[in-house]
């Protein structure tokens, strides 16, 4: 076979493989996203590990987030956060201060780690990377997301449950050698949340200082 023809066929096969990998990734991401209806409420309990690779340090903590559409209430050992679709309140437990903002999408991703589940829909390319077990031994599809524009995030690795297409874990690699790993412990579906859950209630935190940064 002509050498040029061989090279052409190899390149063609490579392109075909990449297209197939992207198509497979898109189908899996769509199925994962579909497990979260915007009109229903979800409680997600998860374990988060933040690793400083250069410093060789890491910390882990348990957290919970209540979600309904683009609204959420997040509680961790250090913070509580509320977002009603427009305004975000973040309570820092240590100093009892509440930062009140109108956050950007990037700022919301920093507060709500689950938001990256839908990141693939805008500003990311994605690729199917095969299958493997997650840290809890759950069989998972592996999808890698790469930002189309340079920013704080280098890439995101999603592990999607092979049985129900729910996320098993999310790894976010940031510049500066920081890795944030989110391990989903449980997902409670069809929860009816009052709208007040997603708004900071001053009566429940009478001594908190509110700093309006809008």
Coordinates of C-alpha atoms in Angstrom, one line a residue:
X1 CA 0.0 0.0 0.0
X2 CA 1.2 3.5 -0.9
X3 CA 2.8 5.2 2.2
X4 CA 0.8 8.4 1.7
X5 CA -2.4 6.3 1.5
X6 CA -1.5 4.6 4.8
X7 CA -0.9 7.9 6.5
X8 CA -4.2 9.2 5.2
X9 CA -6.1 6.1 6.4
X10 CA -4.5 6.4 9.8
X11 CA -5.5 10.0 10.1
X12 CA -9.0 9.2 9.0
X13 CA -9.3 6.5 11.6
X14 CA -8.0 8.9 14.2
X15 CA -10.6 11.5 13.3
X16 CA -13.4 8.9 13.3
X17 CA -12.3 7.6 16.7
X18 CA -12.3 11.2 18.1
X19 CA -15.8 11.9 16.7
X20 CA -17.1 8.6 18.1
X21 CA -15.6 9.4 21.5
X22 CA -17.2 12.8 21.5
X23 CA -20.5 11.4 20.5
X24 CA -20.4 8.8 23.2
X25 CA -19.4 11.4 25.7
X26 CA -22.3 13.7 24.7
X27 CA -24.8 10.9 25.0
X28 CA -23.6 10.0 28.5
X29 CA -23.5 13.6 29.6
X30 CA -27.0 14.2 28.4
X31 CA -28.2 11.1 30.3
X32 CA -26.5 12.3 33.4
X33 CA -27.9 15.8 33.1
X34 CA -31.4 14.3 32.5
X35 CA -31.3 12.6 35.9
X36 CA -31.8 16.1 37.4
X37 CA -35.1 17.7 36.5
X38 CA -35.1 21.5 36.9
X39 CA -38.6 21.3 38.4
X40 CA -37.8 18.9 41.2
X41 CA -35.7 19.1 44.4
X42 CA -32.7 17.1 45.2
X43 CA -30.5 16.6 48.3
X44 CA -27.0 15.5 47.6
X45 CA -24.7 14.4 50.4
X46 CA -21.0 14.3 49.4
X47 CA -17.5 14.1 50.6
X48 CA -15.0 16.8 49.3
X49 CA -11.3 16.5 49.2
X50 CA -9.1 19.4 48.4
X51 CA -5.5 18.6 47.6
X52 CA -2.6 21.0 47.3
X53 CA -0.3 19.0 45.2
X54 CA 2.9 21.1 45.4
X55 CA 2.5 21.5 49.2
X56 CA 1.6 17.8 49.5
X57 CA -1.3 18.7 51.8
X58 CA -5.0 17.8 51.7
X59 CA -8.2 18.2 53.7
X60 CA -11.5 16.4 53.5
X61 CA -15.0 17.3 54.8
X62 CA -18.6 16.2 54.5
X63 CA -21.1 18.5 53.0
X64 CA -24.7 18.6 51.8
X65 CA -26.5 20.6 49.1
X66 CA -30.2 21.1 48.4
X67 CA -30.9 21.9 44.7
X68 CA -33.9 23.0 42.8
X69 CA -33.3 24.4 39.3
X70 CA -30.6 26.9 39.6
X71 CA -31.3 27.5 43.3
X72 CA -29.3 25.9 46.1
X73 CA -28.6 25.8 49.8
X74 CA -25.1 24.5 50.7
X75 CA -23.8 23.6 54.2
X76 CA -20.2 22.6 55.1
X77 CA -18.3 22.7 58.3
X78 CA -17.0 26.2 57.4
X79 CA -19.7 27.9 55.4
X80 CA -23.4 28.1 54.6
X81 CA -24.5 29.4 51.3
X82 CA -27.9 30.3 49.8
X83 CA -28.7 31.2 46.2
X84 CA -32.2 32.1 45.0
X85 CA -31.4 32.4 41.3
X86 CA -30.2 36.0 41.6
X87 CA -28.6 36.8 44.9
X88 CA -26.1 34.7 46.8
X89 CA -25.4 34.9 50.5
X90 CA -22.3 33.1 52.0
X91 CA -22.0 32.8 55.8
X92 CA -18.5 32.4 57.0
X93 CA -19.0 30.5 60.3
X94 CA -15.6 31.5 61.8
X95 CA -16.2 35.3 61.8
X96 CA -20.0 35.2 61.5
X97 CA -20.0 37.4 58.4
X98 CA -22.3 37.1 55.4
X99 CA -21.2 38.2 52.0
X100 CA -24.1 39.2 49.8
X101 CA -23.4 39.2 46.0
X102 CA -24.9 38.9 42.5
X103 CA -22.6 36.1 41.4
X104 CA -21.2 35.3 38.0
X105 CA -21.3 31.8 36.6
X106 CA -17.7 31.3 37.5
X107 CA -18.3 32.5 41.1
X108 CA -21.3 30.2 41.4
X109 CA -19.1 27.2 40.4
X110 CA -16.8 28.1 43.3
X111 CA -19.6 27.9 45.8
X112 CA -21.7 25.2 44.2
X113 CA -19.4 22.3 43.1
X114 CA -22.3 20.3 41.7
X115 CA -22.9 23.0 39.0
X116 CA -20.0 21.6 37.0
X117 CA -22.4 18.7 36.0
X118 CA -23.9 20.9 33.4
X119 CA -20.6 22.7 32.4
X120 CA -20.3 20.6 29.2
X121 CA -23.3 22.5 27.7
X122 CA -21.3 25.7 27.3
X123 CA -17.6 26.5 27.0
X124 CA -16.2 23.0 27.3
X125 CA -15.1 20.2 25.0
X126 CA -15.5 16.6 26.2
X127 CA -14.1 13.2 25.6
X128 CA -15.1 9.7 26.6
X129 CA -12.2 8.0 28.4
X130 CA -13.5 4.5 29.0
X131 CA -14.7 2.9 32.2
X132 CA -13.3 2.3 35.7
X133 CA -14.5 1.9 39.3
X134 CA -14.7 4.9 41.5
X135 CA -13.3 5.1 45.0
X136 CA -16.3 3.2 46.3
X137 CA -16.0 0.5 43.8
X138 CA -19.0 1.7 41.7
X139 CA -18.6 0.9 38.0
X140 CA -18.4 4.2 36.1
X141 CA -18.1 5.8 32.7
X142 CA -15.2 8.3 32.6
X143 CA -15.7 11.7 30.8
X144 CA -13.1 14.4 30.7
X145 CA -14.1 18.1 30.1
X146 CA -11.6 20.7 28.9
X147 CA -12.3 24.4 29.0
X148 CA -12.4 26.0 25.5
X149 CA -10.9 29.2 27.0
X150 CA -8.0 29.4 29.5
X151 CA -9.0 30.1 33.0
X152 CA -8.7 28.7 36.6
X153 CA -9.8 25.2 35.6
X154 CA -7.5 23.0 33.6
X155 CA -9.9 20.1 33.2
X156 CA -12.8 18.2 34.9
X157 CA -13.1 14.5 35.2
X158 CA -16.6 13.1 35.7
X159 CA -17.4 9.5 36.7
X160 CA -20.9 8.6 35.7
X161 CA -22.7 5.6 37.3
X162 CA -23.1 2.8 34.6
X163 CA -26.4 1.7 36.1
X164 CA -28.4 4.9 36.6
X165 CA -26.2 7.6 34.9
X166 CA -26.0 9.7 38.1
X167 CA -22.6 11.3 38.9
X168 CA -20.4 9.2 41.1
X169 CA -17.6 11.6 41.5
X170 CA -16.2 14.9 40.1
X171 CA -12.6 15.9 40.0
X172 CA -11.7 19.5 39.2
X173 CA -8.1 20.2 38.4
X174 CA -7.2 23.9 38.9
X175 CA -4.2 25.9 38.0
X176 CA -1.6 26.1 40.8
X177 CA -1.7 22.3 41.3
X178 CA -5.0 22.2 43.2
X179 CA -7.3 19.2 42.9
X180 CA -10.9 19.2 44.3
X181 CA -12.5 15.8 44.4
X182 CA -16.2 15.4 45.1
X183 CA -17.4 12.0 46.0
X184 CA -21.2 11.6 45.8
X185 CA -22.4 9.6 48.9
X186 CA -26.2 9.8 48.3
X187 CA -28.8 11.5 46.2
X188 CA -32.4 12.0 47.5
X189 CA -34.8 12.9 44.8
X190 CA -38.2 14.5 44.5
X191 CA -37.8 16.7 47.6
X192 CA -40.3 19.5 48.1
X193 CA -38.3 22.6 49.3
X194 CA -39.9 25.8 50.3
X195 CA -38.6 28.8 48.4
X196 CA -37.5 30.3 51.7
X197 CA -34.8 27.6 51.9
X198 CA -32.7 29.4 49.2
X199 CA -32.8 32.8 50.9
X200 CA -30.6 33.9 53.9
X201 CA -32.8 34.4 57.0
X202 CA -31.5 37.1 59.3
X203 CA -33.8 35.9 62.1
X204 CA -31.9 32.6 62.3
X205 CA -28.5 34.5 62.4
X206 CA -29.3 37.7 64.3
X207 CA -25.7 38.4 65.2
X208 CA -24.3 37.9 61.7
X209 CA -22.8 40.9 60.0
X210 CA -24.1 41.3 56.4
X211 CA -21.6 42.8 53.9
X212 CA -23.5 43.8 50.7
X213 CA -21.1 43.5 47.8
X214 CA -23.6 43.8 45.0

